Short mmCIF file of C-alpha atoms in Angstrom, two decimals:
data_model
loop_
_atom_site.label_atom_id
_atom_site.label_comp_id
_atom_site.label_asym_id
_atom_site.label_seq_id
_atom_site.Cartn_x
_atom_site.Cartn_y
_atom_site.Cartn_z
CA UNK A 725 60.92 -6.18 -19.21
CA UNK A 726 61.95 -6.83 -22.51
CA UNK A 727 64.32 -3.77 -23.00
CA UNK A 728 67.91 -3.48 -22.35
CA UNK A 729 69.03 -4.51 -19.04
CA UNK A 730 72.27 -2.28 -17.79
CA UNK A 731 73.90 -3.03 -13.95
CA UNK A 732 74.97 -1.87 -12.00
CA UNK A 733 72.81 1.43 -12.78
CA UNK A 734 75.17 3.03 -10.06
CA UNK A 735 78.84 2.44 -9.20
CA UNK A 736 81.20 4.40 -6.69
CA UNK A 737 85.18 3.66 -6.94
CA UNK A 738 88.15 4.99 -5.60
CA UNK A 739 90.68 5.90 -8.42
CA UNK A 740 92.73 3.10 -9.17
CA UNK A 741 90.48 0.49 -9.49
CA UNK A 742 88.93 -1.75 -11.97
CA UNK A 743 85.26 -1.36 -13.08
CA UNK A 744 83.27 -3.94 -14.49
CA UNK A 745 79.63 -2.66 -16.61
CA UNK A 746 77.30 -5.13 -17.62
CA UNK A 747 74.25 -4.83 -20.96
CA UNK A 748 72.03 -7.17 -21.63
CA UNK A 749 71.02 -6.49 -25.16
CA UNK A 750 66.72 -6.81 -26.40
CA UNK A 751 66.72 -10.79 -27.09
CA UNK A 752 67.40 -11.56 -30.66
CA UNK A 753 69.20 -8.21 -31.34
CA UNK A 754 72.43 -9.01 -33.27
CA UNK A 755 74.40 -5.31 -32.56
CA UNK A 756 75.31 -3.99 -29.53
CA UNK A 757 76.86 -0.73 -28.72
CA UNK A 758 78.09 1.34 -25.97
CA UNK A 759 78.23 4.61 -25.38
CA UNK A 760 79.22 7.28 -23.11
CA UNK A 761 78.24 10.61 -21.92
CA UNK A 762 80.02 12.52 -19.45
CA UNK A 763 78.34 16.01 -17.66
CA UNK A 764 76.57 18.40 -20.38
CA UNK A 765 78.32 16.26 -23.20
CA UNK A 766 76.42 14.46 -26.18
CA UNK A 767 77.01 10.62 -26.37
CA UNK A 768 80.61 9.47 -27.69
CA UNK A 769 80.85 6.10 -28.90
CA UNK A 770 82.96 3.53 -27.78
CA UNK A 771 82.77 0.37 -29.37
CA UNK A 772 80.58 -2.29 -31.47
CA UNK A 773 79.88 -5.58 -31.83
CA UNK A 774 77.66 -7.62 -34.33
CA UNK A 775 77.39 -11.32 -34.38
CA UNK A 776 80.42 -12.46 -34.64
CA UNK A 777 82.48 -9.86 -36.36
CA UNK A 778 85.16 -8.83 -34.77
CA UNK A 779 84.28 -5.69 -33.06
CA UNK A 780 84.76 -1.96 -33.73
CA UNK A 781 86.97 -0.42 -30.79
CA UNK A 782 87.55 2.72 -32.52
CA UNK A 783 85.92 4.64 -29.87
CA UNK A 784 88.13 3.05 -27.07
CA UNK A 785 89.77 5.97 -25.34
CA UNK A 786 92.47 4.18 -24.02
CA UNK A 787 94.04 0.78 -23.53
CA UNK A 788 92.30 0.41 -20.01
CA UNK A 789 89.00 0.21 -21.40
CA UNK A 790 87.80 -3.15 -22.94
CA UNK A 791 84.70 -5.17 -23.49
CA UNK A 792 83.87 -8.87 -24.92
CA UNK A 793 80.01 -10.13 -25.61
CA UNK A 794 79.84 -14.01 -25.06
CA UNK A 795 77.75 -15.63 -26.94
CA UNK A 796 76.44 -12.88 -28.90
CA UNK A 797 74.20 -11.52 -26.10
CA UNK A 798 75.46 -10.28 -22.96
CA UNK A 799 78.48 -7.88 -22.97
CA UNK A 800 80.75 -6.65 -20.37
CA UNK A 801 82.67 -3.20 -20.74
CA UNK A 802 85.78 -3.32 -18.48
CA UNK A 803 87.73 -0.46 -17.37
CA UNK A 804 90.84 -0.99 -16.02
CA UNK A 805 92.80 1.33 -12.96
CA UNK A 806 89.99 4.04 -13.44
CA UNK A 807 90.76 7.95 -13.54
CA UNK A 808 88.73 10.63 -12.54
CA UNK A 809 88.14 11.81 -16.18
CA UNK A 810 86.25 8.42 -16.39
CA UNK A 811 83.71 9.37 -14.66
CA UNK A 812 80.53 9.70 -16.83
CA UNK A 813 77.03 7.29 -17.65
CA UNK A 814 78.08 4.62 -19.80
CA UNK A 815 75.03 3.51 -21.68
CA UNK A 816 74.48 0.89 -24.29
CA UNK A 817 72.37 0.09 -26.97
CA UNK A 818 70.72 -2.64 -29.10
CA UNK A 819 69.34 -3.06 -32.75
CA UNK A 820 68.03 -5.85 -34.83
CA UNK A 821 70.82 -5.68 -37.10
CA UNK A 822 73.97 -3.90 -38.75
CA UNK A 823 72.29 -1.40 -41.10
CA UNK A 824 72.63 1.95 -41.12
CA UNK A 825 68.81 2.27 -40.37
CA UNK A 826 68.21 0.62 -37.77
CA UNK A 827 67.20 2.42 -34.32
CA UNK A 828 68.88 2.13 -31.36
CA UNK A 829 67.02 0.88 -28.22
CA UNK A 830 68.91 2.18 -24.66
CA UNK A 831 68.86 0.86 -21.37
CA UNK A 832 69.08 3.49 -18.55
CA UNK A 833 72.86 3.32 -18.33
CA UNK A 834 74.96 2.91 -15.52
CA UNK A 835 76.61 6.04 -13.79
CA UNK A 836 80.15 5.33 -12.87
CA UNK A 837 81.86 8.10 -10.31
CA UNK A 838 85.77 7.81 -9.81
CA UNK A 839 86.34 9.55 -6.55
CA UNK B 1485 84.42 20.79 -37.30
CA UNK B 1486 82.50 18.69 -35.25
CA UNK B 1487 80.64 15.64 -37.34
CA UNK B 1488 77.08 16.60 -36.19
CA UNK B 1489 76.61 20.21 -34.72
CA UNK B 1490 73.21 21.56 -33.72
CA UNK B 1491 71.92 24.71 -31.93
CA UNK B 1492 73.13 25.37 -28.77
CA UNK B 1493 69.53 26.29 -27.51
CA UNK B 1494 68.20 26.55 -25.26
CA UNK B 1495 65.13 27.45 -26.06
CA UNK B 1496 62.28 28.14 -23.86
CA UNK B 1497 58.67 28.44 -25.45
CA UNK B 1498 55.20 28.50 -24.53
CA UNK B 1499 52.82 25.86 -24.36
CA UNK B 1500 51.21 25.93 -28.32
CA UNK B 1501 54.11 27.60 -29.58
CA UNK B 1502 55.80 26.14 -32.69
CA UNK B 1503 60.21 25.28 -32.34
CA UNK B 1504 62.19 24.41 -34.75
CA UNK B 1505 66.29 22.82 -34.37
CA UNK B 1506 68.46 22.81 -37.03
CA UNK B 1507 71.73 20.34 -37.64
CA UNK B 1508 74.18 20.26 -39.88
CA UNK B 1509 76.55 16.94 -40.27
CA UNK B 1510 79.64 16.62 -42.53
CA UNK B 1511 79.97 13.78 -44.10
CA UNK B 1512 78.37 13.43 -47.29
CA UNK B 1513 78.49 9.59 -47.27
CA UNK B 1514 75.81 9.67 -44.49
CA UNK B 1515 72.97 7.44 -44.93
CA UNK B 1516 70.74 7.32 -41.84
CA UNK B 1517 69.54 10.07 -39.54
CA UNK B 1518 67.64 10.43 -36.71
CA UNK B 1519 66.16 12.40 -34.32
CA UNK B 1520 66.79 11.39 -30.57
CA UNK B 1521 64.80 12.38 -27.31
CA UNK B 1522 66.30 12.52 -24.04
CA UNK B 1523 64.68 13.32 -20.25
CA UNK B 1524 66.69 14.57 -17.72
CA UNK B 1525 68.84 11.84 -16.44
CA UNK B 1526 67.38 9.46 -18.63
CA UNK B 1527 68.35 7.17 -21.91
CA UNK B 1528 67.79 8.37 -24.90
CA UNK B 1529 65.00 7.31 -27.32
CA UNK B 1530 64.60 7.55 -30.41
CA UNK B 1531 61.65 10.28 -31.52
CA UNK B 1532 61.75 9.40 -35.02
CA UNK B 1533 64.18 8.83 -38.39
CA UNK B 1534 64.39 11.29 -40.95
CA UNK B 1535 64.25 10.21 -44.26
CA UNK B 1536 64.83 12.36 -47.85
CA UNK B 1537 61.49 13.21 -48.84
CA UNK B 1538 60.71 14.77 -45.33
CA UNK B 1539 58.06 12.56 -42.76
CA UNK B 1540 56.19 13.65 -40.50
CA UNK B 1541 54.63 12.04 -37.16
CA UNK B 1542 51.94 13.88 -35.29
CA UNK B 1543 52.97 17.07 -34.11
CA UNK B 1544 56.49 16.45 -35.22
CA UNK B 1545 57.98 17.07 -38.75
CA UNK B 1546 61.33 16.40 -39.92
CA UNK B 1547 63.16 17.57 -43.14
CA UNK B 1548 66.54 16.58 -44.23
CA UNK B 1549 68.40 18.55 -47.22
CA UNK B 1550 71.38 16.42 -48.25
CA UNK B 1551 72.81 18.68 -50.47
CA UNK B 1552 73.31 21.60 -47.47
CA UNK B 1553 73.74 18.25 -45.57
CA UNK B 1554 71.03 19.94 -42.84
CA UNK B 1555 68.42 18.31 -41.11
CA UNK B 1556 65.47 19.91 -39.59
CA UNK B 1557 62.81 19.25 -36.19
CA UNK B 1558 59.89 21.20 -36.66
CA UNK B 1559 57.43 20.38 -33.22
CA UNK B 1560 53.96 22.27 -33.55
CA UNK B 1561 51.45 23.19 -30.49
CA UNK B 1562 54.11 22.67 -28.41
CA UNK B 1563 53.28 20.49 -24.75
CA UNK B 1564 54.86 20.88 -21.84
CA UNK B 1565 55.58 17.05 -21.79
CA UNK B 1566 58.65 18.29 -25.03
CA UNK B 1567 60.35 19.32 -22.66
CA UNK B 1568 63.64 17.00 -22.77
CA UNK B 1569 67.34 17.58 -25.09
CA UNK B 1570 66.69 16.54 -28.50
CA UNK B 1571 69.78 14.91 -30.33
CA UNK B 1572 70.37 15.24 -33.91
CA UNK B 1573 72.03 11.82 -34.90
CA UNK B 1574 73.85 10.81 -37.80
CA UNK B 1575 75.43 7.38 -38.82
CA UNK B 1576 78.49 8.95 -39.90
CA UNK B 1577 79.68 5.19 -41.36
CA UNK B 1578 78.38 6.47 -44.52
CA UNK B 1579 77.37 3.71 -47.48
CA UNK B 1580 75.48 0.68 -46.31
CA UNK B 1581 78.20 -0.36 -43.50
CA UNK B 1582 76.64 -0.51 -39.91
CA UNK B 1583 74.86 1.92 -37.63
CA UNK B 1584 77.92 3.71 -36.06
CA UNK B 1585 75.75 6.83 -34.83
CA UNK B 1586 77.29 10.18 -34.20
CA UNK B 1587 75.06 11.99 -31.79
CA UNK B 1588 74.70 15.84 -31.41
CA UNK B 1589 75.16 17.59 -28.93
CA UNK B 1590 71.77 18.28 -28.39
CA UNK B 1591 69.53 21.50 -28.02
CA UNK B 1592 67.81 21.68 -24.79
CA UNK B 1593 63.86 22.37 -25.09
CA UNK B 1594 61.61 23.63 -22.04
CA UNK B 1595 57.88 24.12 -22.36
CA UNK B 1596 56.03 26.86 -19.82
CA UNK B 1597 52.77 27.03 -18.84
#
């Protein structure tokens, strides 16, 4: 299809160990977000990229999370010796540009359980 | 404070019935807003934007009062295919910088028979 692409859409870990998410953002969309929402929560942002600005990490909870988009399209969100707490869907989302205005489109997310 | 609140919900109506959720954001600098859908265990998508003079889509209507800084989802002859969370969504960046969205928590809708 020609939405965003998210794998894996499920991922079981043991505590301790590195995660790696993968988005595939709609073809020709310059931003690229993720998000993510843990049990009954709303959506908390994490971080943004557009083109090739360097990104917005404000949302980064902590120094084991980080992500890089190659190329300007595919991005990878990488968290590092993963804790329970991580535990939650991790979705992300493209638009056709920076502006305020613009919706975003969501792929289905992956859900990432820490045991 | 939280930056976008919204009624706890939820709310459970008839089919035909008329709902309406309220949210309230707190930055004044906001520019964009939006009003999210999301199914159970699903993405969210995006139901429609909300823009000054009020719009309107269908059965939905939304209204957005920037000086109370409140924004409004009015959904008429209610189906039971509403039923889903609906997420009140700001871009809290404020001025023309990008879309940094600051979702809701969101209000829960069901629709009975």
């Amino acid at each position: 299809g020609a939405g965003v692409s998210q794998s894996p859409s499920n991922k079981v870990t043991e505590k301790g160990k590195d995660v790696e998410l993968r988005c595939d953002p709609i073809s020709g969309h310059t931003a690229l977000y993720w998000y993510r929402q843990s049990l009954g929560q709303g959506l908390e942002f994490l971080i943004y990229f557009q083109g090739n600005s360097a990104p917005d990490k404000s949302g980064l909870p902590s120094d084991r999370f980080s992500a890089e988009r190659t190329g300007g399209s595919v991005s990878t969100l990488t968290i590092q010796r993963t804790q329970q707490e991580d535990s939650a869907v991790y979705l992300c989302a493209s638009s056709p540009g920076p502006g305020s205005n613009q919706p975003q489109h969501f792929g289905d997310g992956t859900r990432l359980s820490i045991l | 404070r939280k930056e976008v609140e919204q009624d706890p919900g939820p709310f459970n109506v008839p089919e035909g019935a008329t709902v309406a959720f309220n949210c309230t954001y707190s930055n004044s600098a906001s520019q964009s807003f939006f009003w999210y859908r999301q199914d159970c265990r699903k993405e969210p998508k995006l139901l429609m934007s909300v823009y000054s003079s009020g719009n309107e889509d269908g059965r939905f209507t939304a209204q957005l009062n920037r000086a109370s800084q409140y924004i409004s989802l009015l959904i008429r002859d209610s189906k039971l295919s509403d039923s889903a969370t609906y997420l009140c969504v700001v871009n809290t960046a404020g001025g023309t910088s990008y879309g940094k969205l600051t979702f809701g928590q969101g209000t829960i809708l069901t629709v009975h028979p």
